[in-house]
PDB file of C-alpha atoms and ligand atoms in Angstrom:
ATOM      1  CA  MET A   7      18.600  14.657  -4.241  1.00  0.00           C
ATOM      2  CA  ARG A   8      14.887  13.881  -4.066  1.00  0.00           C
ATOM      3  CA  ARG A   9      13.004  14.360  -7.311  1.00  0.00           C
ATOM      4  CA  LYS A  10       9.862  16.476  -7.069  1.00  0.00           C
ATOM      5  CA  ILE A  11       6.511  14.829  -7.763  1.00  0.00           C
ATOM      6  CA  ILE A  12       3.307  16.507  -8.936  1.00  0.00           C
ATOM      7  CA  ALA A  13       0.450  14.053  -8.536  1.00  0.00           C
ATOM      8  CA  GLY A  14      -3.174  14.602  -9.533  1.00  0.00           C
ATOM      9  CA  ASN A  15      -5.816  12.796  -7.506  1.00  0.00           C
ATOM     10  CA  TRP A  16      -8.926  12.895  -9.643  1.00  0.00           C
ATOM     11  CA  LYS A  17     -11.023  11.279  -6.901  1.00  0.00           C
ATOM     12  CA  MET A  18     -14.583  10.323  -7.977  1.00  0.00           C
ATOM     13  CA  ASN A  19     -14.630  13.320 -10.309  1.00  0.00           C
ATOM     14  CA  LEU A  20     -14.561  13.643 -14.100  1.00  0.00           C
ATOM     15  CA  THR A  21     -16.510  11.748 -16.735  1.00  0.00           C
ATOM     16  CA  LEU A  22     -14.616   9.393 -19.009  1.00  0.00           C
ATOM     17  CA  SER A  23     -14.464  11.991 -21.765  1.00  0.00           C
ATOM     18  CA  GLU A  24     -13.205  14.670 -19.337  1.00  0.00           C
ATOM     19  CA  ALA A  25     -10.513  12.345 -17.965  1.00  0.00           C
ATOM     20  CA  ASN A  26      -9.473  11.402 -21.491  1.00  0.00           C
ATOM     21  CA  ALA A  27      -9.330  15.067 -22.492  1.00  0.00           C
ATOM     22  CA  ILE A  28      -7.013  15.958 -19.589  1.00  0.00           C
ATOM     23  CA  ALA A  29      -4.810  12.941 -20.352  1.00  0.00           C
ATOM     24  CA  SER A  30      -4.621  13.897 -24.038  1.00  0.00           C
ATOM     25  CA  GLY A  31      -3.842  17.495 -23.119  1.00  0.00           C
ATOM     26  CA  LEU A  32      -1.028  16.404 -20.803  1.00  0.00           C
ATOM     27  CA  LYS A  33       0.377  14.163 -23.514  1.00  0.00           C
ATOM     28  CA  GLU A  34       0.283  16.928 -26.065  1.00  0.00           C
ATOM     29  CA  LYS A  35       1.458  19.848 -23.940  1.00  0.00           C
ATOM     30  CA  LEU A  36       4.018  18.432 -21.525  1.00  0.00           C
ATOM     31  CA  PRO A  37       7.593  18.099 -22.720  1.00  0.00           C
ATOM     32  CA  SER A  38       8.737  14.464 -22.873  1.00  0.00           C
ATOM     33  CA  LYS A  39      11.085  15.124 -19.967  1.00  0.00           C
ATOM     34  CA  THR A  40       9.957  17.178 -16.982  1.00  0.00           C
ATOM     35  CA  ASP A  41      12.036  17.968 -13.904  1.00  0.00           C
ATOM     36  CA  ALA A  42       9.213  16.723 -11.728  1.00  0.00           C
ATOM     37  CA  GLU A  43       7.702  13.279 -11.991  1.00  0.00           C
ATOM     38  CA  VAL A  44       4.032  13.608 -12.935  1.00  0.00           C
ATOM     39  CA  MET A  45       1.385  11.169 -11.706  1.00  0.00           C
ATOM     40  CA  VAL A  46      -2.380  10.904 -12.178  1.00  0.00           C
ATOM     41  CA  PHE A  47      -4.847   8.839 -10.160  1.00  0.00           C
ATOM     42  CA  PRO A  48      -8.107   8.494 -12.111  1.00  0.00           C
ATOM     43  CA  SER A  49     -11.189   6.450 -11.160  1.00  0.00           C
ATOM     44  CA  PHE A  50     -10.726   2.704 -11.563  1.00  0.00           C
ATOM     45  CA  ILE A  51     -13.007   2.524 -14.592  1.00  0.00           C
ATOM     46  CA  HIS A  52     -11.007   5.239 -16.362  1.00  0.00           C
ATOM     47  CA  LEU A  53      -7.644   3.555 -15.803  1.00  0.00           C
ATOM     48  CA  PRO A  54      -7.488   1.516 -19.041  1.00  0.00           C
ATOM     49  CA  SER A  55      -8.379   4.487 -21.177  1.00  0.00           C
ATOM     50  CA  VAL A  56      -6.186   7.070 -19.412  1.00  0.00           C
ATOM     51  CA  SER A  57      -3.221   4.705 -19.263  1.00  0.00           C
ATOM     52  CA  SER A  58      -3.544   3.883 -22.931  1.00  0.00           C
ATOM     53  CA  ILE A  59      -3.510   7.619 -23.784  1.00  0.00           C
ATOM     54  CA  LEU A  60      -0.491   8.211 -21.534  1.00  0.00           C
ATOM     55  CA  GLY A  61       1.200   4.919 -22.433  1.00  0.00           C
ATOM     56  CA  GLU A  62       4.120   6.406 -24.335  1.00  0.00           C
ATOM     57  CA  THR A  63       4.747   9.268 -21.921  1.00  0.00           C
ATOM     58  CA  ASN A  64       6.644   9.347 -18.615  1.00  0.00           C
ATOM     59  CA  ILE A  65       3.458  10.196 -16.751  1.00  0.00           C
ATOM     60  CA  VAL A  66       2.649   7.594 -14.116  1.00  0.00           C
ATOM     61  CA  VAL A  67      -0.947   6.401 -13.955  1.00  0.00           C
ATOM     62  CA  GLY A  68      -1.968   4.969 -10.592  1.00  0.00           C
ATOM     63  CA  SER A  69      -5.043   3.722  -8.751  1.00  0.00           C
ATOM     64  CA  GLN A  70      -6.715   5.453  -5.825  1.00  0.00           C
ATOM     65  CA  ASN A  71      -7.026   2.224  -3.849  1.00  0.00           C
ATOM     66  CA  ALA A  72      -6.461  -1.531  -4.087  1.00  0.00           C
ATOM     67  CA  TYR A  73      -7.527  -4.536  -2.032  1.00  0.00           C
ATOM     68  CA  PRO A  74      -4.676  -6.326  -0.255  1.00  0.00           C
ATOM     69  CA  ALA A  75      -5.116  -9.849  -1.607  1.00  0.00           C
ATOM     70  CA  ALA A  76      -4.636 -12.040  -4.640  1.00  0.00           C
ATOM     71  CA  LEU A  77      -7.582 -12.790  -6.947  1.00  0.00           C
ATOM     72  CA  THR A  78     -10.352 -13.967  -4.653  1.00  0.00           C
ATOM     73  CA  ALA A  79     -14.009 -13.670  -3.679  1.00  0.00           C
ATOM     74  CA  MET A  80     -14.208  -9.994  -2.636  1.00  0.00           C
ATOM     75  CA  THR A  81     -17.167  -8.368  -4.318  1.00  0.00           C
ATOM     76  CA  GLY A  82     -16.675  -4.782  -5.414  1.00  0.00           C
ATOM     77  CA  GLU A  83     -12.933  -4.654  -4.803  1.00  0.00           C
ATOM     78  CA  ILE A  84      -9.947  -4.560  -7.155  1.00  0.00           C
ATOM     79  CA  ALA A  85      -6.852  -6.752  -6.754  1.00  0.00           C
ATOM     80  CA  PRO A  86      -3.309  -5.515  -7.359  1.00  0.00           C
ATOM     81  CA  ALA A  87      -2.927  -8.395  -9.851  1.00  0.00           C
ATOM     82  CA  GLN A  88      -5.813  -6.962 -11.900  1.00  0.00           C
ATOM     83  CA  LEU A  89      -4.228  -3.533 -11.836  1.00  0.00           C
ATOM     84  CA  ARG A  90      -0.856  -4.898 -12.857  1.00  0.00           C
ATOM     85  CA  GLU A  91      -2.465  -6.669 -15.819  1.00  0.00           C
ATOM     86  CA  ILE A  92      -3.412  -3.263 -17.251  1.00  0.00           C
ATOM     87  CA  GLY A  93      -0.032  -1.747 -16.440  1.00  0.00           C
ATOM     88  CA  ILE A  94      -0.881  -0.055 -13.133  1.00  0.00           C
ATOM     89  CA  THR A  95       1.772  -0.534 -10.438  1.00  0.00           C
ATOM     90  CA  THR A  96       1.291   2.588  -8.297  1.00  0.00           C
ATOM     91  CA  SER A  97      -1.502   3.174  -5.791  1.00  0.00           C
ATOM     92  CA  LEU A  98      -2.677   5.654  -3.203  1.00  0.00           C
ATOM     93  CA  VAL A  99      -3.408   4.206   0.228  1.00  0.00           C
ATOM     94  CA  GLY A 100      -5.254   5.767   3.162  1.00  0.00           C
ATOM     95  CA  HIS A 101      -6.615   8.929   1.591  1.00  0.00           C
ATOM     96  CA  SER A 102      -8.486  10.899   4.260  1.00  0.00           C
ATOM     97  CA  GLU A 103     -11.787  10.552   2.386  1.00  0.00           C
ATOM     98  CA  ARG A 104     -11.453   6.769   2.707  1.00  0.00           C
ATOM     99  CA  ARG A 105     -10.445   7.098   6.356  1.00  0.00           C
ATOM    100  CA  GLN A 106     -13.291   9.518   7.171  1.00  0.00           C
ATOM    101  CA  PHE A 107     -16.163   8.056   5.178  1.00  0.00           C
ATOM    102  CA  LEU A 108     -15.245   4.440   4.463  1.00  0.00           C
ATOM    103  CA  GLY A 109     -13.765   3.322   7.759  1.00  0.00           C
ATOM    104  CA  GLU A 110     -10.200   2.870   6.537  1.00  0.00           C
ATOM    105  CA  THR A 111      -8.003   2.493   9.629  1.00  0.00           C
ATOM    106  CA  ASN A 112      -4.239   2.608  10.062  1.00  0.00           C
ATOM    107  CA  GLU A 113      -4.335  -1.198  10.382  1.00  0.00           C
ATOM    108  CA  ILE A 114      -6.121  -1.585   7.038  1.00  0.00           C
ATOM    109  CA  CYS A 115      -3.643   0.857   5.482  1.00  0.00           C
ATOM    110  CA  ASN A 116      -0.802  -1.236   6.890  1.00  0.00           C
ATOM    111  CA  GLU A 117      -2.191  -4.411   5.294  1.00  0.00           C
ATOM    112  CA  LYS A 118      -2.587  -2.627   1.970  1.00  0.00           C
ATOM    113  CA  ILE A 119       0.866  -1.053   2.044  1.00  0.00           C
ATOM    114  CA  LYS A 120       2.555  -4.335   2.945  1.00  0.00           C
ATOM    115  CA  PHE A 121       0.700  -6.268   0.283  1.00  0.00           C
ATOM    116  CA  LEU A 122       1.241  -3.687  -2.442  1.00  0.00           C
ATOM    117  CA  LEU A 123       4.936  -3.188  -1.689  1.00  0.00           C
ATOM    118  CA  GLY A 124       5.304  -6.970  -1.631  1.00  0.00           C
ATOM    119  CA  GLN A 125       3.828  -7.022  -5.131  1.00  0.00           C
ATOM    120  CA  GLY A 126       6.376  -4.472  -6.316  1.00  0.00           C
ATOM    121  CA  PHE A 127       3.915  -1.563  -6.366  1.00  0.00           C
ATOM    122  CA  ARG A 128       4.820   1.999  -5.484  1.00  0.00           C
ATOM    123  CA  VAL A 129       2.571   3.306  -2.731  1.00  0.00           C
ATOM    124  CA  VAL A 130       1.601   6.856  -1.848  1.00  0.00           C
ATOM    125  CA  TYR A 131       0.571   6.628   1.819  1.00  0.00           C
ATOM    126  CA  CYS A 132      -1.685   9.523   2.838  1.00  0.00           C
ATOM    127  CA  ILE A 133      -1.734  10.820   6.395  1.00  0.00           C
ATOM    128  CA  GLY A 134      -2.885  14.007   8.088  1.00  0.00           C
ATOM    129  CA  GLU A 135      -4.784  15.437  11.026  1.00  0.00           C
ATOM    130  CA  THR A 136      -8.332  16.798  11.193  1.00  0.00           C
ATOM    131  CA  LEU A 137      -9.084  20.371  12.265  1.00  0.00           C
ATOM    132  CA  ALA A 138     -10.223  19.167  15.714  1.00  0.00           C
ATOM    133  CA  GLU A 139      -6.979  17.236  16.142  1.00  0.00           C
ATOM    134  CA  ARG A 140      -4.903  20.280  15.169  1.00  0.00           C
ATOM    135  CA  GLU A 141      -6.875  22.621  17.399  1.00  0.00           C
ATOM    136  CA  SER A 142      -6.525  20.293  20.368  1.00  0.00           C
ATOM    137  CA  GLY A 143      -2.749  20.188  19.903  1.00  0.00           C
ATOM    138  CA  ASN A 144      -2.667  16.574  18.700  1.00  0.00           C
ATOM    139  CA  THR A 145      -1.270  16.991  15.186  1.00  0.00           C
ATOM    140  CA  PHE A 146       2.037  15.324  15.904  1.00  0.00           C
ATOM    141  CA  SER A 147       0.650  12.456  17.946  1.00  0.00           C
ATOM    142  CA  VAL A 148      -1.864  11.712  15.162  1.00  0.00           C
ATOM    143  CA  LEU A 149       0.870  11.767  12.517  1.00  0.00           C
ATOM    144  CA  SER A 150       3.106   9.619  14.685  1.00  0.00           C
ATOM    145  CA  THR A 151       0.377   6.988  15.137  1.00  0.00           C
ATOM    146  CA  GLN A 152      -0.454   7.000  11.428  1.00  0.00           C
ATOM    147  CA  ILE A 153       3.222   6.421  10.667  1.00  0.00           C
ATOM    148  CA  LYS A 154       3.846   3.797  13.355  1.00  0.00           C
ATOM    149  CA  GLN A 155       0.702   1.769  12.685  1.00  0.00           C
ATOM    150  CA  GLY A 156       0.507   2.284   8.947  1.00  0.00           C
ATOM    151  CA  LEU A 157       4.145   1.447   8.283  1.00  0.00           C
ATOM    152  CA  LYS A 158       4.505  -1.261  10.948  1.00  0.00           C
ATOM    153  CA  GLY A 159       6.690  -4.176   9.898  1.00  0.00           C
ATOM    154  CA  ILE A 160       7.753  -2.711   6.572  1.00  0.00           C
ATOM    155  CA  GLU A 161      11.347  -3.529   5.740  1.00  0.00           C
ATOM    156  CA  SER A 162      13.667  -0.623   5.073  1.00  0.00           C
ATOM    157  CA  ALA A 163      14.539  -2.124   1.685  1.00  0.00           C
ATOM    158  CA  LEU A 164      10.949  -1.519   0.516  1.00  0.00           C
ATOM    159  CA  PHE A 165      10.990   2.164   1.390  1.00  0.00           C
ATOM    160  CA  SER A 166      12.365   3.097  -2.010  1.00  0.00           C
ATOM    161  CA  LYS A 167       8.868   2.295  -3.333  1.00  0.00           C
ATOM    162  CA  LEU A 168       7.091   4.333  -0.697  1.00  0.00           C
ATOM    163  CA  ILE A 169       5.989   7.960  -0.911  1.00  0.00           C
ATOM    164  CA  VAL A 170       4.223   9.718   1.953  1.00  0.00           C
ATOM    165  CA  ALA A 171       1.611  12.417   1.372  1.00  0.00           C
ATOM    166  CA  TYR A 172       0.886  14.801   4.233  1.00  0.00           C
ATOM    167  CA  GLU A 173      -2.657  16.026   3.709  1.00  0.00           C
ATOM    168  CA  PRO A 174      -4.155  17.956   6.603  1.00  0.00           C
ATOM    169  CA  VAL A 175      -7.864  17.104   6.407  1.00  0.00           C
ATOM    170  CA  TRP A 176      -8.858  20.722   7.128  1.00  0.00           C
ATOM    171  CA  ALA A 177      -7.035  21.853   3.992  1.00  0.00           C
ATOM    172  CA  ILE A 178      -8.562  19.322   1.581  1.00  0.00           C
ATOM    173  CA  GLY A 179     -11.069  20.856  -0.800  1.00  0.00           C
ATOM    174  CA  THR A 180     -11.545  23.838   1.522  1.00  0.00           C
ATOM    175  CA  GLY A 181      -9.340  26.442  -0.136  1.00  0.00           C
ATOM    176  CA  LYS A 182      -7.509  26.725   3.221  1.00  0.00           C
ATOM    177  CA  VAL A 183      -3.988  25.727   2.323  1.00  0.00           C
ATOM    178  CA  ALA A 184      -1.508  25.037   5.128  1.00  0.00           C
ATOM    179  CA  THR A 185       1.117  27.767   5.252  1.00  0.00           C
ATOM    180  CA  PRO A 186       4.492  26.663   3.901  1.00  0.00           C
ATOM    181  CA  GLU A 187       5.738  26.852   7.522  1.00  0.00           C
ATOM    182  CA  GLN A 188       2.935  24.639   8.862  1.00  0.00           C
ATOM    183  CA  ALA A 189       3.497  22.121   6.074  1.00  0.00           C
ATOM    184  CA  GLU A 190       7.277  22.172   6.491  1.00  0.00           C
ATOM    185  CA  GLU A 191       6.956  21.600  10.232  1.00  0.00           C
ATOM    186  CA  ALA A 192       4.778  18.527   9.628  1.00  0.00           C
ATOM    187  CA  HIS A 193       7.026  17.185   6.847  1.00  0.00           C
ATOM    188  CA  ALA A 194      10.158  17.575   8.974  1.00  0.00           C
ATOM    189  CA  PHE A 195       8.359  15.770  11.799  1.00  0.00           C
ATOM    190  CA  ILE A 196       7.343  12.901   9.488  1.00  0.00           C
ATOM    191  CA  ARG A 197      10.888  12.527   8.148  1.00  0.00           C
ATOM    192  CA  ASN A 198      12.301  12.537  11.640  1.00  0.00           C
ATOM    193  CA  GLU A 199       9.799   9.980  12.927  1.00  0.00           C
ATOM    194  CA  ILE A 200      10.634   7.615  10.098  1.00  0.00           C
ATOM    195  CA  ALA A 201      14.362   8.122  10.688  1.00  0.00           C
ATOM    196  CA  GLY A 202      13.910   6.932  14.262  1.00  0.00           C
ATOM    197  CA  LEU A 203      11.630   3.992  13.560  1.00  0.00           C
ATOM    198  CA  PHE A 204      13.458   1.698  11.210  1.00  0.00           C
ATOM    199  CA  VAL A 205      16.801  -0.022  10.805  1.00  0.00           C
ATOM    200  CA  GLY A 206      18.757   2.276   8.524  1.00  0.00           C
ATOM    201  CA  GLY A 207      15.998   4.824   9.079  1.00  0.00           C
ATOM    202  CA  LYS A 208      18.209   7.856   8.635  1.00  0.00           C
ATOM    203  CA  GLU A 209      19.138   7.040   5.021  1.00  0.00           C
ATOM    204  CA  VAL A 210      15.643   5.771   4.261  1.00  0.00           C
ATOM    205  CA  SER A 211      14.041   8.956   5.513  1.00  0.00           C
ATOM    206  CA  GLU A 212      16.535  11.205   3.715  1.00  0.00           C
ATOM    207  CA  SER A 213      15.543   9.716   0.378  1.00  0.00           C
ATOM    208  CA  LEU A 214      11.795   9.464   1.125  1.00  0.00           C
ATOM    209  CA  GLN A 215       9.656  11.802  -0.960  1.00  0.00           C
ATOM    210  CA  ILE A 216       7.004  13.548   1.145  1.00  0.00           C
ATOM    211  CA  LEU A 217       4.225  15.322  -0.765  1.00  0.00           C
ATOM    212  CA  TYR A 218       1.921  18.013   0.551  1.00  0.00           C
ATOM    213  CA  GLY A 219      -1.796  17.897  -0.282  1.00  0.00           C
ATOM    214  CA  GLY A 220      -4.661  20.248   0.557  1.00  0.00           C
ATOM    215  CA  SER A 221      -5.807  23.154  -1.624  1.00  0.00           C
ATOM    216  CA  VAL A 222      -2.592  23.214  -3.667  1.00  0.00           C
ATOM    217  CA  LYS A 223      -3.018  25.689  -6.524  1.00  0.00           C
ATOM    218  CA  PRO A 224      -0.729  27.199  -9.169  1.00  0.00           C
ATOM    219  CA  ASP A 225      -0.342  30.333  -7.026  1.00  0.00           C
ATOM    220  CA  ASN A 226       0.763  28.564  -3.827  1.00  0.00           C
ATOM    221  CA  ILE A 227       2.779  25.604  -5.102  1.00  0.00           C
ATOM    222  CA  ALA A 228       6.093  27.468  -5.459  1.00  0.00           C
ATOM    223  CA  SER A 229       6.168  28.684  -1.864  1.00  0.00           C
ATOM    224  CA  LEU A 230       5.355  25.169  -0.601  1.00  0.00           C
ATOM    225  CA  LEU A 231       8.023  23.564  -2.780  1.00  0.00           C
ATOM    226  CA  SER A 232      10.607  26.093  -1.624  1.00  0.00           C
ATOM    227  CA  LYS A 233      10.686  24.327   1.761  1.00  0.00           C
ATOM    228  CA  PRO A 234      13.432  21.746   2.203  1.00  0.00           C
ATOM    229  CA  ASN A 235      11.212  18.852   3.292  1.00  0.00           C
ATOM    230  CA  ILE A 236       8.381  19.339   0.785  1.00  0.00           C
ATOM    231  CA  ASP A 237       9.037  17.153  -2.224  1.00  0.00           C
ATOM    232  CA  GLY A 238       5.911  17.729  -4.265  1.00  0.00           C
ATOM    233  CA  GLY A 239       2.163  17.999  -4.233  1.00  0.00           C
ATOM    234  CA  LEU A 240      -0.783  15.621  -4.202  1.00  0.00           C
ATOM    235  CA  VAL A 241      -3.398  17.779  -5.819  1.00  0.00           C
ATOM    236  CA  GLY A 242      -7.154  17.333  -6.022  1.00  0.00           C
ATOM    237  CA  GLY A 243      -9.225  20.133  -7.564  1.00  0.00           C
ATOM    238  CA  ALA A 244      -6.437  21.939  -9.410  1.00  0.00           C
ATOM    239  CA  SER A 245      -5.364  18.697 -11.139  1.00  0.00           C
ATOM    240  CA  GLN A 246      -8.831  18.205 -12.541  1.00  0.00           C
ATOM    241  CA  LYS A 247      -8.533  21.044 -15.037  1.00  0.00           C
ATOM    242  CA  LEU A 248      -5.899  20.858 -17.735  1.00  0.00           C
ATOM    243  CA  ASP A 249      -4.761  24.484 -17.509  1.00  0.00           C
ATOM    244  CA  SER A 250      -4.230  24.535 -13.780  1.00  0.00           C
ATOM    245  CA  PHE A 251      -2.596  21.088 -13.772  1.00  0.00           C
ATOM    246  CA  LEU A 252      -0.153  22.215 -16.464  1.00  0.00           C
ATOM    247  CA  ALA A 253       0.524  25.427 -14.543  1.00  0.00           C
ATOM    248  CA  LEU A 254       1.300  23.421 -11.399  1.00  0.00           C
ATOM    249  CA  ILE A 255       3.725  21.190 -13.226  1.00  0.00           C
ATOM    250  CA  LYS A 256       5.478  24.159 -14.812  1.00  0.00           C
TER     251      LYS A 256
HETATM  252  P1  13P B 315      -7.642  19.499  -3.027  1.00  0.00           P
HETATM  253  O1  13P B 315      -6.391  19.832  -3.780  1.00  0.00           O
HETATM  254  O2  13P B 315      -8.879  19.585  -3.849  1.00  0.00           O
HETATM  255  O3  13P B 315      -7.738  20.235  -1.720  1.00  0.00           O
HETATM  256  O4  13P B 315      -7.530  17.923  -2.638  1.00  0.00           O
HETATM  257  C1  13P B 315      -6.376  17.457  -2.049  1.00  0.00           C
HETATM  258  C2  13P B 315      -6.420  15.984  -1.997  1.00  0.00           C
HETATM  259  O5  13P B 315      -7.213  15.387  -1.299  1.00  0.00           O
HETATM  260  C3  13P B 315      -5.475  15.242  -2.848  1.00  0.00           C
HETATM  261  O6  13P B 315      -5.441  13.894  -2.522  1.00  0.00           O
END
């Protein structure tokens, strides 16, 4: 049985006081045990503060990115070792905004995933097609390449620390959510691809949590989660307000 995950990607949004207020609200209003695992991904500079607020809860605080190397000369980047020092051992990799605007390729994602998993981190690997790719009938070949190249060389044993997020780029921040059927079709494809790619792939893919992201809101989450291959949501806008984030989790 795969546990559901509701993850909030706060992106480059929220001031420190806004991030702290949401974290405090979650701490105060969420029961100590929730059926779903709850995660938040604040800006790097908010991580110490948000993780200290959420320190005694079960809410996971993760980073939106990490550089795949030990402490070294790499101006402007953050090492997994620095994250670990402040208690952060979960990271997003390959969000479409980083792919689209910051040149993050499947190969770079692969380096990051390998390094982070090797350091014992949990990784949420984000994949998804653009509108042009969907309209030209290439959704599945794009997903397949993102899976094959991004997860190349990763041992099956490390898959227990991996989560995949399917985020169609055309649905991110647009209010155009994928239908539950469109999302389910993509999730089933992803699970099947992974089953065929790795030694022991069938078991690995059966236990892999695959999240949907792209205009998830309190009024569409239930229909998405009702699908057998959708194991949770990676939520942008609706996680950046306490009320709607709480409503999603409920
Ligand atoms: P929205 O929920 O704002 O569409 O963002 C989705 C997303 O990019 C989460 O990573």
